[in-house]
Amino acid sequence: MPPKQALPLVIPARAAHTVSVIFVHGLGDSGHGWSFFPELAAAQNRLAQVKWILPNAPIQPVTLNGGVPMPSWYDILSLDRINAREDETGMLASVSYLHGLVDKEVDDGKKVVVAGFSQGSAMSLLAGLTYKRPLAGIVGLSGYLPLRQKAFGLRADANKNTPIWMGHGTADPVVNFEYGKQSADLLKENGHSVDFNAYRGLGHSADPKEIGELMSFIEKVVSE
């Protein structure tokens, strides 16, 4: 039986809808956990043309947390090292689900940015690289590129030149800062345009400076 999965939280655009941002939450969280992002954009009168799609991960056991069921895009076996054994089957199943969300927006003629935090960042990077139609941008916060040995063999030509924005706190105790930096370096080595931003002293979270700079990135790529 497939794991249970709630429908995405959808927050409509405040003006004519031309852009969709799909933001993928992290382990144990939900789409509602990132509803502050569109709320902050509205409070600052930014990104009015954006419809926000905040998907919810399926509930499934997570090995890293003793097998306890929780919202998770894939099973996490270890975070001790960047090349640890990974749940490729679970990752690719979630990538397929996210591609389906993107398809609906692209079919409707919208520009799409795929973004995520932590485990959601791993998904946004992998889903973005492997999507077969052009995206406006790809974003990864406090995460890493999964399936490092296979990702570039799976990637689609459509997003080889899509701008990628990454942010990571230097004091992150959950997803090591070096994992994020090494992922950005690997993406660059394989021909991708990556803007990697380090936030000194920031733990496993996002702060107003990072969110503000991310909004500026989205504004830039959707206007091109």
PDB file of C-alpha atoms in Angstrom:
ATOM      1  CA  MET A   1       0.000   0.000   0.000  1.00  0.00           C
ATOM      2  CA  PRO A   2       1.445   3.437  -0.939  1.00  0.00           C
ATOM      3  CA  PRO A   3       2.079   5.855   1.935  1.00  0.00           C
ATOM      4  CA  LYS A   4      -0.592   8.424   2.779  1.00  0.00           C
ATOM      5  CA  GLN A   5      -0.048  11.856   1.267  1.00  0.00           C
ATOM      6  CA  ALA A   6      -2.067  15.042   1.709  1.00  0.00           C
ATOM      7  CA  LEU A   7      -2.809  17.390  -1.168  1.00  0.00           C
ATOM      8  CA  PRO A   8      -0.562  20.464  -1.583  1.00  0.00           C
ATOM      9  CA  LEU A   9      -1.365  23.744   0.086  1.00  0.00           C
ATOM     10  CA  VAL A  10      -2.043  26.231  -2.725  1.00  0.00           C
ATOM     11  CA  ILE A  11      -1.892  29.998  -2.164  1.00  0.00           C
ATOM     12  CA  PRO A  12      -3.235  31.935  -5.173  1.00  0.00           C
ATOM     13  CA  ALA A  13      -1.404  34.796  -6.851  1.00  0.00           C
ATOM     14  CA  ARG A  14      -2.425  38.253  -5.662  1.00  0.00           C
ATOM     15  CA  ALA A  15      -2.279  39.654  -9.201  1.00  0.00           C
ATOM     16  CA  ALA A  16      -2.396  38.141 -12.693  1.00  0.00           C
ATOM     17  CA  HIS A  17      -0.897  34.667 -12.309  1.00  0.00           C
ATOM     18  CA  THR A  18       2.186  34.254 -14.506  1.00  0.00           C
ATOM     19  CA  VAL A  19       4.566  32.379 -12.196  1.00  0.00           C
ATOM     20  CA  SER A  20       4.262  29.293  -9.984  1.00  0.00           C
ATOM     21  CA  VAL A  21       6.690  28.523  -7.171  1.00  0.00           C
ATOM     22  CA  ILE A  22       6.663  24.950  -5.918  1.00  0.00           C
ATOM     23  CA  PHE A  23       8.327  24.886  -2.486  1.00  0.00           C
ATOM     24  CA  VAL A  24       9.187  21.471  -1.042  1.00  0.00           C
ATOM     25  CA  HIS A  25       9.370  21.208   2.766  1.00  0.00           C
ATOM     26  CA  GLY A  26      11.876  19.245   4.814  1.00  0.00           C
ATOM     27  CA  LEU A  27      11.700  16.056   6.885  1.00  0.00           C
ATOM     28  CA  GLY A  28       8.829  15.936   9.393  1.00  0.00           C
ATOM     29  CA  ASP A  29       7.342  19.219   8.195  1.00  0.00           C
ATOM     30  CA  SER A  30       4.401  20.078   5.966  1.00  0.00           C
ATOM     31  CA  GLY A  31       3.486  22.541   3.244  1.00  0.00           C
ATOM     32  CA  HIS A  32       1.910  24.720   5.942  1.00  0.00           C
ATOM     33  CA  GLY A  33       5.336  24.989   7.584  1.00  0.00           C
ATOM     34  CA  TRP A  34       6.464  27.226   4.721  1.00  0.00           C
ATOM     35  CA  SER A  35       3.289  29.295   4.358  1.00  0.00           C
ATOM     36  CA  PHE A  36       5.171  32.141   6.065  1.00  0.00           C
ATOM     37  CA  PHE A  37       7.153  32.632   2.831  1.00  0.00           C
ATOM     38  CA  PRO A  38       4.217  33.781   0.652  1.00  0.00           C
ATOM     39  CA  GLU A  39       2.846  35.667   3.665  1.00  0.00           C
ATOM     40  CA  LEU A  40       6.133  37.565   3.963  1.00  0.00           C
ATOM     41  CA  ALA A  41       6.152  38.252   0.212  1.00  0.00           C
ATOM     42  CA  ALA A  42       2.627  39.671   0.501  1.00  0.00           C
ATOM     43  CA  ALA A  43       3.564  41.816   3.506  1.00  0.00           C
ATOM     44  CA  GLN A  44       6.461  43.269   1.496  1.00  0.00           C
ATOM     45  CA  ASN A  45       4.303  43.668  -1.625  1.00  0.00           C
ATOM     46  CA  ARG A  46       6.574  41.359  -3.617  1.00  0.00           C
ATOM     47  CA  LEU A  47       5.932  38.473  -6.033  1.00  0.00           C
ATOM     48  CA  ALA A  48       2.253  39.304  -6.476  1.00  0.00           C
ATOM     49  CA  GLN A  49       2.181  37.325  -9.748  1.00  0.00           C
ATOM     50  CA  VAL A  50       3.207  34.092  -8.018  1.00  0.00           C
ATOM     51  CA  LYS A  51       0.940  31.172  -7.161  1.00  0.00           C
ATOM     52  CA  TRP A  52       2.556  29.192  -4.342  1.00  0.00           C
ATOM     53  CA  ILE A  53       2.280  25.418  -4.341  1.00  0.00           C
ATOM     54  CA  LEU A  54       3.437  23.877  -1.069  1.00  0.00           C
ATOM     55  CA  PRO A  55       3.279  20.064  -1.414  1.00  0.00           C
ATOM     56  CA  ASN A  56       3.051  17.612   1.475  1.00  0.00           C
ATOM     57  CA  ALA A  57       5.353  14.602   1.710  1.00  0.00           C
ATOM     58  CA  PRO A  58       3.880  11.137   2.250  1.00  0.00           C
ATOM     59  CA  ILE A  59       3.927   9.644   5.748  1.00  0.00           C
ATOM     60  CA  GLN A  60       6.504   6.848   5.895  1.00  0.00           C
ATOM     61  CA  PRO A  61       9.050   5.298   8.286  1.00  0.00           C
ATOM     62  CA  VAL A  62      12.433   7.041   8.462  1.00  0.00           C
ATOM     63  CA  THR A  63      15.428   4.879   9.333  1.00  0.00           C
ATOM     64  CA  LEU A  64      17.490   7.835  10.611  1.00  0.00           C
ATOM     65  CA  ASN A  65      14.794   8.491  13.236  1.00  0.00           C
ATOM     66  CA  GLY A  66      14.425   4.915  14.433  1.00  0.00           C
ATOM     67  CA  GLY A  67      11.817   3.924  11.863  1.00  0.00           C
ATOM     68  CA  VAL A  68       9.211   6.354  13.184  1.00  0.00           C
ATOM     69  CA  PRO A  69       6.632   7.265  10.501  1.00  0.00           C
ATOM     70  CA  MET A  70       6.636  10.952   9.569  1.00  0.00           C
ATOM     71  CA  PRO A  71       6.302  13.198   6.502  1.00  0.00           C
ATOM     72  CA  SER A  72       9.285  12.313   4.363  1.00  0.00           C
ATOM     73  CA  TRP A  73      10.057  12.507   0.651  1.00  0.00           C
ATOM     74  CA  TYR A  74      12.297   9.425   0.943  1.00  0.00           C
ATOM     75  CA  ASP A  75      13.880   7.263   3.614  1.00  0.00           C
ATOM     76  CA  ILE A  76      17.019   8.791   5.132  1.00  0.00           C
ATOM     77  CA  LEU A  77      19.468   6.094   6.114  1.00  0.00           C
ATOM     78  CA  SER A  78      22.296   8.345   7.346  1.00  0.00           C
ATOM     79  CA  LEU A  79      23.554  11.935   7.234  1.00  0.00           C
ATOM     80  CA  ASP A  80      27.025  11.069   8.518  1.00  0.00           C
ATOM     81  CA  ARG A  81      28.646  11.518   5.126  1.00  0.00           C
ATOM     82  CA  ILE A  82      27.594  12.942   1.791  1.00  0.00           C
ATOM     83  CA  ASN A  83      28.117   9.663  -0.092  1.00  0.00           C
ATOM     84  CA  ALA A  84      26.135   7.528   2.379  1.00  0.00           C
ATOM     85  CA  ARG A  85      23.752   4.875   1.009  1.00  0.00           C
ATOM     86  CA  GLU A  86      20.550   6.502  -0.284  1.00  0.00           C
ATOM     87  CA  ASP A  87      16.925   5.530  -0.917  1.00  0.00           C
ATOM     88  CA  GLU A  88      17.040   5.916  -4.681  1.00  0.00           C
ATOM     89  CA  THR A  89      13.619   4.313  -5.197  1.00  0.00           C
ATOM     90  CA  GLY A  90      11.930   6.696  -2.772  1.00  0.00           C
ATOM     91  CA  MET A  91      13.741   9.708  -4.205  1.00  0.00           C
ATOM     92  CA  LEU A  92      12.754   8.960  -7.774  1.00  0.00           C
ATOM     93  CA  ALA A  93       9.137   8.309  -6.749  1.00  0.00           C
ATOM     94  CA  SER A  94       8.977  11.762  -5.131  1.00  0.00           C
ATOM     95  CA  VAL A  95      10.709  13.341  -8.142  1.00  0.00           C
ATOM     96  CA  SER A  96       8.008  11.842 -10.363  1.00  0.00           C
ATOM     97  CA  TYR A  97       5.298  13.292  -8.097  1.00  0.00           C
ATOM     98  CA  LEU A  98       6.922  16.753  -8.175  1.00  0.00           C
ATOM     99  CA  HIS A  99       7.310  16.575 -11.965  1.00  0.00           C
ATOM    100  CA  GLY A 100       3.557  16.010 -12.139  1.00  0.00           C
ATOM    101  CA  LEU A 101       2.942  19.221 -10.182  1.00  0.00           C
ATOM    102  CA  VAL A 102       5.302  21.127 -12.473  1.00  0.00           C
ATOM    103  CA  ASP A 103       3.640  19.688 -15.593  1.00  0.00           C
ATOM    104  CA  LYS A 104       0.272  21.176 -14.637  1.00  0.00           C
ATOM    105  CA  GLU A 105       1.765  24.663 -14.307  1.00  0.00           C
ATOM    106  CA  VAL A 106       3.895  24.477 -17.465  1.00  0.00           C
ATOM    107  CA  ASP A 107       0.920  23.144 -19.440  1.00  0.00           C
ATOM    108  CA  ASP A 108      -0.958  26.217 -18.236  1.00  0.00           C
ATOM    109  CA  GLY A 109       1.743  28.470 -19.679  1.00  0.00           C
ATOM    110  CA  LYS A 110       3.296  29.530 -16.367  1.00  0.00           C
ATOM    111  CA  LYS A 111       6.950  30.057 -15.520  1.00  0.00           C
ATOM    112  CA  VAL A 112       7.965  27.676 -12.732  1.00  0.00           C
ATOM    113  CA  VAL A 113      10.556  27.854  -9.964  1.00  0.00           C
ATOM    114  CA  VAL A 114      11.186  24.629  -8.027  1.00  0.00           C
ATOM    115  CA  ALA A 115      12.536  25.236  -4.515  1.00  0.00           C
ATOM    116  CA  GLY A 116      13.008  23.339  -1.283  1.00  0.00           C
ATOM    117  CA  PHE A 117      14.489  23.244   2.216  1.00  0.00           C
ATOM    118  CA  SER A 118      16.671  20.456   3.666  1.00  0.00           C
ATOM    119  CA  GLN A 119      15.249  17.127   2.434  1.00  0.00           C
ATOM    120  CA  GLY A 120      13.029  19.252   0.198  1.00  0.00           C
ATOM    121  CA  SER A 121      16.149  20.929  -1.164  1.00  0.00           C
ATOM    122  CA  ALA A 122      17.530  17.530  -2.176  1.00  0.00           C
ATOM    123  CA  MET A 123      14.234  16.933  -3.987  1.00  0.00           C
ATOM    124  CA  SER A 124      14.101  20.345  -5.670  1.00  0.00           C
ATOM    125  CA  LEU A 125      17.657  19.979  -6.983  1.00  0.00           C
ATOM    126  CA  LEU A 126      17.090  16.451  -8.278  1.00  0.00           C
ATOM    127  CA  ALA A 127      13.631  17.218  -9.686  1.00  0.00           C
ATOM    128  CA  GLY A 128      14.920  20.373 -11.340  1.00  0.00           C
ATOM    129  CA  LEU A 129      17.905  18.728 -12.986  1.00  0.00           C
ATOM    130  CA  THR A 130      15.824  15.853 -14.348  1.00  0.00           C
ATOM    131  CA  TYR A 131      12.778  17.797 -15.561  1.00  0.00           C
ATOM    132  CA  LYS A 132      12.454  17.614 -19.350  1.00  0.00           C
ATOM    133  CA  ARG A 133      11.047  21.107 -19.967  1.00  0.00           C
ATOM    134  CA  PRO A 134      12.673  24.469 -19.128  1.00  0.00           C
ATOM    135  CA  LEU A 135      12.232  25.904 -15.642  1.00  0.00           C
ATOM    136  CA  ALA A 136      12.721  29.534 -14.643  1.00  0.00           C
ATOM    137  CA  GLY A 137      14.884  28.617 -11.666  1.00  0.00           C
ATOM    138  CA  ILE A 138      15.921  25.944  -9.167  1.00  0.00           C
ATOM    139  CA  VAL A 139      16.447  26.652  -5.460  1.00  0.00           C
ATOM    140  CA  GLY A 140      18.009  24.607  -2.657  1.00  0.00           C
ATOM    141  CA  LEU A 141      18.134  25.800   0.972  1.00  0.00           C
ATOM    142  CA  SER A 142      20.163  23.970   3.632  1.00  0.00           C
ATOM    143  CA  GLY A 143      20.326  20.817   1.530  1.00  0.00           C
ATOM    144  CA  TYR A 144      22.492  18.792  -0.791  1.00  0.00           C
ATOM    145  CA  LEU A 145      22.468  17.131  -4.195  1.00  0.00           C
ATOM    146  CA  PRO A 146      21.405  13.493  -3.779  1.00  0.00           C
ATOM    147  CA  LEU A 147      22.394  10.544  -5.964  1.00  0.00           C
ATOM    148  CA  ARG A 148      25.655  12.308  -6.734  1.00  0.00           C
ATOM    149  CA  GLN A 149      26.996   9.343  -8.702  1.00  0.00           C
ATOM    150  CA  LYS A 150      23.892   9.205 -10.939  1.00  0.00           C
ATOM    151  CA  ALA A 151      22.314  12.662 -10.955  1.00  0.00           C
ATOM    152  CA  PHE A 152      24.160  13.966 -13.991  1.00  0.00           C
ATOM    153  CA  GLY A 153      23.382  10.841 -15.968  1.00  0.00           C
ATOM    154  CA  LEU A 154      19.697  11.365 -15.168  1.00  0.00           C
ATOM    155  CA  ARG A 155      19.583  15.086 -15.903  1.00  0.00           C
ATOM    156  CA  ALA A 156      17.660  16.522 -18.838  1.00  0.00           C
ATOM    157  CA  ASP A 157      19.147  18.911 -21.387  1.00  0.00           C
ATOM    158  CA  ALA A 158      16.257  21.345 -20.839  1.00  0.00           C
ATOM    159  CA  ASN A 159      17.661  22.666 -17.540  1.00  0.00           C
ATOM    160  CA  LYS A 160      21.417  22.568 -18.075  1.00  0.00           C
ATOM    161  CA  ASN A 161      21.403  26.387 -18.244  1.00  0.00           C
ATOM    162  CA  THR A 162      18.682  27.076 -15.670  1.00  0.00           C
ATOM    163  CA  PRO A 163      19.977  29.337 -12.859  1.00  0.00           C
ATOM    164  CA  ILE A 164      20.352  27.599  -9.493  1.00  0.00           C
ATOM    165  CA  TRP A 165      20.303  29.484  -6.181  1.00  0.00           C
ATOM    166  CA  MET A 166      21.511  27.801  -3.004  1.00  0.00           C
ATOM    167  CA  GLY A 167      21.699  29.028   0.583  1.00  0.00           C
ATOM    168  CA  HIS A 168      23.186  27.293   3.631  1.00  0.00           C
ATOM    169  CA  GLY A 169      23.970  28.271   7.222  1.00  0.00           C
ATOM    170  CA  THR A 170      27.587  27.809   8.279  1.00  0.00           C
ATOM    171  CA  ALA A 171      26.461  26.507  11.696  1.00  0.00           C
ATOM    172  CA  ASP A 172      23.976  23.935  10.372  1.00  0.00           C
ATOM    173  CA  PRO A 173      24.075  20.942  12.791  1.00  0.00           C
ATOM    174  CA  VAL A 174      21.757  18.739  10.697  1.00  0.00           C
ATOM    175  CA  VAL A 175      22.887  19.004   7.080  1.00  0.00           C
ATOM    176  CA  ASN A 176      26.569  19.879   7.235  1.00  0.00           C
ATOM    177  CA  PHE A 177      27.426  23.183   5.539  1.00  0.00           C
ATOM    178  CA  GLU A 178      30.149  21.403   3.560  1.00  0.00           C
ATOM    179  CA  TYR A 179      27.535  19.077   2.022  1.00  0.00           C
ATOM    180  CA  GLY A 180      25.806  22.093   0.533  1.00  0.00           C
ATOM    181  CA  LYS A 181      29.038  23.714  -0.622  1.00  0.00           C
ATOM    182  CA  GLN A 182      30.353  20.482  -2.156  1.00  0.00           C
ATOM    183  CA  SER A 183      27.037  20.017  -3.950  1.00  0.00           C
ATOM    184  CA  ALA A 184      27.232  23.527  -5.387  1.00  0.00           C
ATOM    185  CA  ASP A 185      30.832  22.924  -6.491  1.00  0.00           C
ATOM    186  CA  LEU A 186      29.854  19.649  -8.144  1.00  0.00           C
ATOM    187  CA  LEU A 187      27.000  21.330 -10.007  1.00  0.00           C
ATOM    188  CA  LYS A 188      29.390  24.024 -11.229  1.00  0.00           C
ATOM    189  CA  GLU A 189      31.947  21.425 -12.313  1.00  0.00           C
ATOM    190  CA  ASN A 190      29.212  19.838 -14.415  1.00  0.00           C
ATOM    191  CA  GLY A 191      28.372  23.055 -16.219  1.00  0.00           C
ATOM    192  CA  HIS A 192      25.553  24.524 -14.128  1.00  0.00           C
ATOM    193  CA  SER A 193      25.192  28.175 -13.153  1.00  0.00           C
ATOM    194  CA  VAL A 194      25.030  28.175  -9.341  1.00  0.00           C
ATOM    195  CA  ASP A 195      24.828  31.098  -6.935  1.00  0.00           C
ATOM    196  CA  PHE A 196      25.848  29.584  -3.573  1.00  0.00           C
ATOM    197  CA  ASN A 197      25.251  31.790  -0.522  1.00  0.00           C
ATOM    198  CA  ALA A 198      26.749  31.105   2.917  1.00  0.00           C
ATOM    199  CA  TYR A 199      24.983  32.564   5.972  1.00  0.00           C
ATOM    200  CA  ARG A 200      27.438  32.914   8.831  1.00  0.00           C
ATOM    201  CA  GLY A 201      26.230  31.532  12.155  1.00  0.00           C
ATOM    202  CA  LEU A 202      22.899  30.310  10.791  1.00  0.00           C
ATOM    203  CA  GLY A 203      21.786  26.849  11.897  1.00  0.00           C
ATOM    204  CA  HIS A 204      19.367  24.485  10.151  1.00  0.00           C
ATOM    205  CA  SER A 205      16.821  27.155   9.306  1.00  0.00           C
ATOM    206  CA  ALA A 206      16.225  30.194   7.140  1.00  0.00           C
ATOM    207  CA  ASP A 207      16.549  33.802   8.255  1.00  0.00           C
ATOM    208  CA  PRO A 208      15.107  37.086   6.933  1.00  0.00           C
ATOM    209  CA  LYS A 209      18.286  37.994   5.022  1.00  0.00           C
ATOM    210  CA  GLU A 210      18.295  34.659   3.205  1.00  0.00           C
ATOM    211  CA  ILE A 211      14.576  34.806   2.410  1.00  0.00           C
ATOM    212  CA  GLY A 212      14.916  38.364   1.131  1.00  0.00           C
ATOM    213  CA  GLU A 213      17.788  37.401  -1.171  1.00  0.00           C
ATOM    214  CA  LEU A 214      15.845  34.369  -2.368  1.00  0.00           C
ATOM    215  CA  MET A 215      12.890  36.591  -3.248  1.00  0.00           C
ATOM    216  CA  SER A 216      15.248  38.809  -5.251  1.00  0.00           C
ATOM    217  CA  PHE A 217      16.483  35.737  -7.149  1.00  0.00           C
ATOM    218  CA  ILE A 218      12.924  34.680  -7.974  1.00  0.00           C
ATOM    219  CA  GLU A 219      12.037  38.213  -9.100  1.00  0.00           C
ATOM    220  CA  LYS A 220      15.079  38.237 -11.385  1.00  0.00           C
ATOM    221  CA  VAL A 221      14.620  34.844 -13.059  1.00  0.00           C
ATOM    222  CA  VAL A 222      10.888  35.229 -13.687  1.00  0.00           C
ATOM    223  CA  SER A 223      11.406  38.604 -15.345  1.00  0.00           C
ATOM    224  CA  GLU A 224      13.884  37.256 -17.926  1.00  0.00           C
TER     225      GLU A 224
END
